[in-house]
CSV table of C-alpha atoms and ligand atoms in Angstrom, one decimal:
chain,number,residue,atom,x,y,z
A,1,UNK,CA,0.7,36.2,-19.6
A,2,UNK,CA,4.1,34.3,-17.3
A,3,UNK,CA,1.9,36.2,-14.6
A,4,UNK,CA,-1.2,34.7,-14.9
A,5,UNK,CA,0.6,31.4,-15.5
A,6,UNK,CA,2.5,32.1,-12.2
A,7,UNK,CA,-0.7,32.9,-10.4
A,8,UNK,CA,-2.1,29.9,-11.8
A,9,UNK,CA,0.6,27.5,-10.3
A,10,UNK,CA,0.5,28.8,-7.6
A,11,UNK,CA,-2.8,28.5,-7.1
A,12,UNK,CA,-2.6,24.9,-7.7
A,13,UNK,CA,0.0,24.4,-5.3
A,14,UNK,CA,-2.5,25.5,-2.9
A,15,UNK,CA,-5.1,22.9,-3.5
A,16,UNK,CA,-5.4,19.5,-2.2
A,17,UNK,CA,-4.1,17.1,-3.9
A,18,UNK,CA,-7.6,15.3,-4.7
A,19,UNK,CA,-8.6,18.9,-5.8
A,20,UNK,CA,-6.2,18.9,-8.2
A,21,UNK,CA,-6.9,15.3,-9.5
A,22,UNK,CA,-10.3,16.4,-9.9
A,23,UNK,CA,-10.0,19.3,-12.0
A,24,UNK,CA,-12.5,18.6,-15.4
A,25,UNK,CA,-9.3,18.9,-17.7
A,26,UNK,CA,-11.7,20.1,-20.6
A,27,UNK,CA,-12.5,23.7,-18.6
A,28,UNK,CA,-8.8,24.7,-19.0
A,29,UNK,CA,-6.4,25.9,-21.8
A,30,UNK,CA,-4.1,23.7,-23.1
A,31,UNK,CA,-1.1,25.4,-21.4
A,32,UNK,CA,-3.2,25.3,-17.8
A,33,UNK,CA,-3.5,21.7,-18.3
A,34,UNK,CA,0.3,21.0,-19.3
A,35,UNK,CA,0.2,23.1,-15.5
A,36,UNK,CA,-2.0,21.0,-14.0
A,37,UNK,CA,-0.9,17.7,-15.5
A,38,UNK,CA,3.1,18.8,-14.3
A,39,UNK,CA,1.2,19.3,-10.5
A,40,UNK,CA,-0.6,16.1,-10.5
A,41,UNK,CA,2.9,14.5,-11.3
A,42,UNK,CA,4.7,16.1,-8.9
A,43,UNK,CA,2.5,15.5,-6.0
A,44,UNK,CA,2.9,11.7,-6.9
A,45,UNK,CA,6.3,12.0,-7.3
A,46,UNK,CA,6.4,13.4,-3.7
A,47,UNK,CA,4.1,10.7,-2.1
A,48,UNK,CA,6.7,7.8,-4.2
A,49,UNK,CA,9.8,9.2,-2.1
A,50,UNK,CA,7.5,9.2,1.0
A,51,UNK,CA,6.5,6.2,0.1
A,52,UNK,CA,10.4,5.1,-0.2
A,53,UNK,CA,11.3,6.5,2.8
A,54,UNK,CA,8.4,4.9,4.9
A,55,UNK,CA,9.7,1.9,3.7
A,56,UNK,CA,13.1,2.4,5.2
A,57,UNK,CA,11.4,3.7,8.7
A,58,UNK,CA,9.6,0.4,8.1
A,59,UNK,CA,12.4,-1.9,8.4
A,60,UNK,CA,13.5,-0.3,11.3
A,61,UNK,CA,10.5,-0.3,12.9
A,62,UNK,CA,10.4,-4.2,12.3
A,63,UNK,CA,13.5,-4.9,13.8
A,64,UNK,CA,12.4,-3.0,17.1
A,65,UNK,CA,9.2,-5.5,17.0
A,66,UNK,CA,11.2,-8.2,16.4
A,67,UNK,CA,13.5,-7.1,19.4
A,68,UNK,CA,10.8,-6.2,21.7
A,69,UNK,CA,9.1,-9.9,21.1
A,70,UNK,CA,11.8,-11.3,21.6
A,71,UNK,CA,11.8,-9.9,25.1
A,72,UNK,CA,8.2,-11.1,25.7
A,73,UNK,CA,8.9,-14.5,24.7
A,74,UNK,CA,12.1,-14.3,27.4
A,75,UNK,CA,9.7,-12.7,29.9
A,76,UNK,CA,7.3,-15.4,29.3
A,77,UNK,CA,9.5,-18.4,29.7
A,78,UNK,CA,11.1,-16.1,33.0
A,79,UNK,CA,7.1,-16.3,34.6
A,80,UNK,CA,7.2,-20.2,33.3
A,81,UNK,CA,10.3,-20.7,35.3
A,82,UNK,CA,8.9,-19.3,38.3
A,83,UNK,CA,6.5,-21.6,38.6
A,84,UNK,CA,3.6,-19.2,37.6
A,85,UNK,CA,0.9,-20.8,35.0
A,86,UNK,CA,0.9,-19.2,31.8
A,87,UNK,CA,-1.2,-19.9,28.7
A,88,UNK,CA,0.3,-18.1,26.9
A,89,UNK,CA,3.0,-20.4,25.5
A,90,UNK,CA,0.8,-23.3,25.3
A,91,UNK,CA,-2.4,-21.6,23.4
A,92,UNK,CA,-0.4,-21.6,20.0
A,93,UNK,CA,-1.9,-22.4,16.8
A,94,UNK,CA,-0.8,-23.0,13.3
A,95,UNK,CA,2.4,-21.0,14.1
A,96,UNK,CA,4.1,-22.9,16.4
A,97,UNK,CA,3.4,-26.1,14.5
A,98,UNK,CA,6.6,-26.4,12.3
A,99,UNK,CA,8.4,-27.0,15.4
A,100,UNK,CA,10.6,-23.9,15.0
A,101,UNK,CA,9.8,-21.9,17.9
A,102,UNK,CA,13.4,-20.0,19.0
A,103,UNK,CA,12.3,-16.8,17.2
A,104,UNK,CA,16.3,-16.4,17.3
A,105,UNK,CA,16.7,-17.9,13.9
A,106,UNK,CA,14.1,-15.5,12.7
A,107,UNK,CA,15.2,-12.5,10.7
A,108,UNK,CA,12.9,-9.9,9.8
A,109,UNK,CA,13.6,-8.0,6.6
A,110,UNK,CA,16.9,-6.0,7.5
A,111,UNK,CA,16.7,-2.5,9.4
A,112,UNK,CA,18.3,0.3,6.6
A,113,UNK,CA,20.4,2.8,8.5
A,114,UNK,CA,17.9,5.4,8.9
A,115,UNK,CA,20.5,8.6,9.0
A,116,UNK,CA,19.5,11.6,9.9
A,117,UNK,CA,20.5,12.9,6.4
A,118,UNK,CA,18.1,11.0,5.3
A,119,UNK,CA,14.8,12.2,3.0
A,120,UNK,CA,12.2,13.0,5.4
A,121,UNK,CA,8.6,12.6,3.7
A,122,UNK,CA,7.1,15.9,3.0
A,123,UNK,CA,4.1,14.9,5.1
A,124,UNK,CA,4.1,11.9,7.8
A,125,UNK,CA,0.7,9.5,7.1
A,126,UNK,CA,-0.7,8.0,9.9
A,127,UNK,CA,-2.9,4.6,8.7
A,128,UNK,CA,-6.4,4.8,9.5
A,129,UNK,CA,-7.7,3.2,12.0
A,130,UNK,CA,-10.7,0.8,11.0
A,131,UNK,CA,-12.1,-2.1,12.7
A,132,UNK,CA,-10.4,-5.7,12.1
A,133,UNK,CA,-11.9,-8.1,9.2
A,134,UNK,CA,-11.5,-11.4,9.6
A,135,UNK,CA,-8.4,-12.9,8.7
A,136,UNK,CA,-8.2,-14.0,5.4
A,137,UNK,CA,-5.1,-14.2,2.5
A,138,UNK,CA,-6.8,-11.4,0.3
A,139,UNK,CA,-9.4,-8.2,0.5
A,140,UNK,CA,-10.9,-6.2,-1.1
A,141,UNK,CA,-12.0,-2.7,0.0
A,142,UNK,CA,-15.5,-2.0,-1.7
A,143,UNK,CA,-15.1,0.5,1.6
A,144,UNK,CA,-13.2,2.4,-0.4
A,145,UNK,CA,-14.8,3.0,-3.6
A,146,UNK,CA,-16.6,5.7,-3.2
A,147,UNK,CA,-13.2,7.2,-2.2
A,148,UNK,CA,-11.5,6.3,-5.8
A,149,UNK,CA,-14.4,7.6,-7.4
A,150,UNK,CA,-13.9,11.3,-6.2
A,151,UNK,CA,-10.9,10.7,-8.8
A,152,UNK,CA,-12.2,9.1,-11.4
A,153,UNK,CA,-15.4,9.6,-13.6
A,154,UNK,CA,-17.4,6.3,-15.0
A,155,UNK,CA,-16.2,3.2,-12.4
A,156,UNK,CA,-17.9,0.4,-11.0
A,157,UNK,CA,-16.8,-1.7,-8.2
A,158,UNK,CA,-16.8,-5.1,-8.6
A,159,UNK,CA,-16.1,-8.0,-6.1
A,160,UNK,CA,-14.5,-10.6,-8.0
A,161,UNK,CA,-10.9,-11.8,-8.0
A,162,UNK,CA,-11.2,-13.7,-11.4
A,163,UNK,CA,-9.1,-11.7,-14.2
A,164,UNK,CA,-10.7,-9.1,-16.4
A,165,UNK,CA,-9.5,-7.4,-19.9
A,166,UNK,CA,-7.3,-5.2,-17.9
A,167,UNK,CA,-4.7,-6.5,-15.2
A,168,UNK,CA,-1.9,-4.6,-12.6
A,169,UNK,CA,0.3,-4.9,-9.5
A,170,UNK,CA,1.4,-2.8,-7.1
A,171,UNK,CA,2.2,-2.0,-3.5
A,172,UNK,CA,0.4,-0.3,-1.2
A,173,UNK,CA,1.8,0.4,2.6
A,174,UNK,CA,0.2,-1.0,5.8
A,175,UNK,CA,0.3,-2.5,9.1
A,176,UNK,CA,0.0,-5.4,9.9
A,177,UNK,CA,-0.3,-7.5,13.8
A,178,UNK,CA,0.4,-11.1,13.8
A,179,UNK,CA,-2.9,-12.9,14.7
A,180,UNK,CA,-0.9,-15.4,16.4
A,181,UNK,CA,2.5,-14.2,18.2
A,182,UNK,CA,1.1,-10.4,18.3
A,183,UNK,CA,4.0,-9.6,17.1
A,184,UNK,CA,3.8,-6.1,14.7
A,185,UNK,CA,5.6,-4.6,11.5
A,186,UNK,CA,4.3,-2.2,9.2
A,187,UNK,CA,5.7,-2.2,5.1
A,188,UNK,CA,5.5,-0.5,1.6
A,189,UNK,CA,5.2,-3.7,0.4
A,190,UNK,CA,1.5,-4.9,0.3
A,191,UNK,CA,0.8,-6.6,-2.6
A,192,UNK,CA,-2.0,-5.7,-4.2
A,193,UNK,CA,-3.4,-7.0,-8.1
A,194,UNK,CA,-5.8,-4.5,-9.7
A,195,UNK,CA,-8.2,-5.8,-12.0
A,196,UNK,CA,-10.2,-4.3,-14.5
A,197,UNK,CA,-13.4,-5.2,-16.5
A,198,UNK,CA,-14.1,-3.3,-19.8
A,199,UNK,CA,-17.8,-2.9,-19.9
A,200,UNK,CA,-20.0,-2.5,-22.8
A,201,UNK,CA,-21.9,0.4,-20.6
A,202,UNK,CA,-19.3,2.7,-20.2
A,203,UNK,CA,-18.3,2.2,-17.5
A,204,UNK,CA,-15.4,0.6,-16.5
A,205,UNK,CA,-15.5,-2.3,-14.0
A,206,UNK,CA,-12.5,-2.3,-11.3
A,207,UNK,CA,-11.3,-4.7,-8.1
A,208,UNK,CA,-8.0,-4.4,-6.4
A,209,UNK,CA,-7.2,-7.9,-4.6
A,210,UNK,CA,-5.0,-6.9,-1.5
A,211,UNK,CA,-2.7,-9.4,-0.4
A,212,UNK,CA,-2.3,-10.8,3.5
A,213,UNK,CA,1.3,-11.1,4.7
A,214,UNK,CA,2.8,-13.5,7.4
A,215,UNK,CA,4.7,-13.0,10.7
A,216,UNK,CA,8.3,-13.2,10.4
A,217,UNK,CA,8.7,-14.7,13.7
A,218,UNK,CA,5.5,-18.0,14.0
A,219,UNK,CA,4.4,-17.6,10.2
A,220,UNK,CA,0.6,-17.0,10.8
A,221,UNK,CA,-1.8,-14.5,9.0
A,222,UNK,CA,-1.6,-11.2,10.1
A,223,UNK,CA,-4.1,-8.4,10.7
A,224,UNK,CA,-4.2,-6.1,8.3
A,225,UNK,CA,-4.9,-2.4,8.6
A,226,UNK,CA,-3.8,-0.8,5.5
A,227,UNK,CA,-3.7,2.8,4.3
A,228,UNK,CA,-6.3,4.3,2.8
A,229,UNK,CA,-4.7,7.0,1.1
A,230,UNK,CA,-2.1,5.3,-0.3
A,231,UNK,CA,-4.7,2.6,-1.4
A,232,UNK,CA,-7.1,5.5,-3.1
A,233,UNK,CA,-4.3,7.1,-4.5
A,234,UNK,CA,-3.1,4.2,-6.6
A,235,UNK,CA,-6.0,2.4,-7.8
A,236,UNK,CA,-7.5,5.5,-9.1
A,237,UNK,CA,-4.2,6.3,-10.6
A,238,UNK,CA,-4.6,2.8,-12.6
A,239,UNK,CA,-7.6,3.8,-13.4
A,240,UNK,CA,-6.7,6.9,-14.8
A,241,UNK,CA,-4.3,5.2,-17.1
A,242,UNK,CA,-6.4,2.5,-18.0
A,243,UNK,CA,-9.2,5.2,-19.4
A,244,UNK,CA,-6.7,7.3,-20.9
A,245,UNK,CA,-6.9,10.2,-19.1
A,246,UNK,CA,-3.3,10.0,-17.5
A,247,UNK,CA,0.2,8.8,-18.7
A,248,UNK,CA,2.8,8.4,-15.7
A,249,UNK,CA,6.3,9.3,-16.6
A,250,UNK,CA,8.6,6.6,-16.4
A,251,UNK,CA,10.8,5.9,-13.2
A,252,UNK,CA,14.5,7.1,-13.2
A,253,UNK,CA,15.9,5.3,-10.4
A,254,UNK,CA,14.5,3.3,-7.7
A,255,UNK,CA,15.4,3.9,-4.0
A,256,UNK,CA,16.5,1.6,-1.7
A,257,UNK,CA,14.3,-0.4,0.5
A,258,UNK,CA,14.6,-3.7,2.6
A,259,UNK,CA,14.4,-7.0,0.4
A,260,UNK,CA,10.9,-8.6,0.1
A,261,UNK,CA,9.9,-11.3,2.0
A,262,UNK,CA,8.5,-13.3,-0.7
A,263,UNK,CA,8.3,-16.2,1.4
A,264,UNK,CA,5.8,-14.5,4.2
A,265,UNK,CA,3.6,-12.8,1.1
A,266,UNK,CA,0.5,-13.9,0.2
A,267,UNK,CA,0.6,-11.9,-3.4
A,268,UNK,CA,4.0,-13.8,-3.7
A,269,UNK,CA,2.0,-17.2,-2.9
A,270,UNK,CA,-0.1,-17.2,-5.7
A,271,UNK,CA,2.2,-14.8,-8.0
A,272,UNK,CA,0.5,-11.9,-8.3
A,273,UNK,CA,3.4,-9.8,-6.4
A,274,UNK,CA,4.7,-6.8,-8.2
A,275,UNK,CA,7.7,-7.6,-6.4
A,276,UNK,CA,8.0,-11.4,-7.1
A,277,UNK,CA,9.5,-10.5,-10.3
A,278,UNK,CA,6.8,-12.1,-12.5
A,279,UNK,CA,6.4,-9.2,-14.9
A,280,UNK,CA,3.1,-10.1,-15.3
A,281,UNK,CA,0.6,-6.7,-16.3
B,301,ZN,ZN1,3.6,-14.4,14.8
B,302,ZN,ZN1,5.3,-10.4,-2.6
């Protein structure tokens, strides 16, 4: 019997992870599902320290932008200087308008010492490419649906930002390219309110509003290019809890990441940032 039980978590181990979130829980015993509940946890729990740690590697990242821009902008007023024309300093728009334009003033959240003691994530994630939207303060992904629906039985994607029956935030990672300065940064902090609309079919109506961030250095819009896995994982996980067919275990500690720029978030702007301590949901 501890055989088979071995040979059965193993087994699971071996799967991918959106394998294992789609096992049909009702085919197994009620020991294999305690197994394959204690999986689905731990693979979460692994992709939260990744998640932690990408955050760290993300404020380091932004500090190397923010040094590397700096540069640019020197380079820039260097060509100025020499008499070359250059529109690039003159073709400004919103950013520059608040008359603060040293960048030297700027901070960008705060580099943590990335030692090499530190937790490596288990697997590195690369966002996905996909082609620009315009730019706007908030998406939504209806992209992506059919991706949180390999996870979850009996959704519907809806595109509306107005509250349900059902409300959430939480934080999904991305990258993001000023559309003004070109200046880069990627974060774990994407806000991101997931909505959901109880439905007398059935089926259970979600949206997930993702939230636009600013450039640390002019304060326009930014590009977004989020990550997809990160996104699918989370919103079906909502879901899950939402229908009842999964109960997270609560945190134990946090770990650290670089402060939140609530002033250059877009969920923060209209308080619906799990990290603008509203402790709303
Ligand atoms: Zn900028
Ligand atoms: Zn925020």
């Amino acid at each position: 019997m501890a055989g088979a039980d071995e040979q059965f978590v193993a087994g699971l181990r071996t799967m991918d992870r959106h394998d294992v979130n789609r096992l049909t829980i009702q085919a197994y015993t009620r020991a294999q599902r305690q197994m394959i509940d204690e999986e689905r946890v731990r693979r979460r729990r692994a992709e939260a320290e990744a998640e932690a740690v990408a955050g760290e590697v993300a404020g380091a990242v932004a500090s190397t932008t923010a040094a590397l821009s700096n540069l640019i902008n020197m380079m820039a007023v260097l060509r100025m200087n020499s008499g070359e024309s250059s529109n690039s300093a003159t073709n400004q728009t919103e950013g520059n308008l608040n008359g603060n334009n040293s960048g030297e003033n700027q901070v960008s959240e705060p580099a943590a010492p990335v030692t090499p003691n530190a937790q490596l994530p288990a697997k590195k994630k690369k966002p996905r490419k996909k082609p620009q939207k315009p730019i706007k303060k908030s998406y939504l992904f209806p992209e992506y649906h059919h991706l949180v629906a390999e996870g979850v039985e009996n959704i519907e994607f809806k595109s509306s930002t107005t509250d349900g029956t059902l409300y959430n935030e939480t934080r999904l990672i991305g990258s993001l390219k000023c559309s003004s300065c070109g200046k880069g940064w990627t974060t774990g902090k994407v806000a991101t309110a997931i909505r959901g609309y109880e439905q007398q079919n059935g089926q259970l109506g979600y949206s997930a509003e993702v939230f636009n961030q600013r450039c640390a250095e002019c304060n326009s819009l930014g590009h977004l290019t989020l990550d997809v896995d990160t996104y699918v994982e989370r919103v079906a996980r909502r879901l899950l809890i939402w229908k009842g067919e999964f109960s997270p275990e609560p945190r134990t500690h946090e770990q650290f990441t670089p402060p939140h720029r609530f002033d250059l978030c877009e969920g923060c702007a209209v308080g619906r940032c799990v990290l603008g301590g509203y402790g709303r949901g």
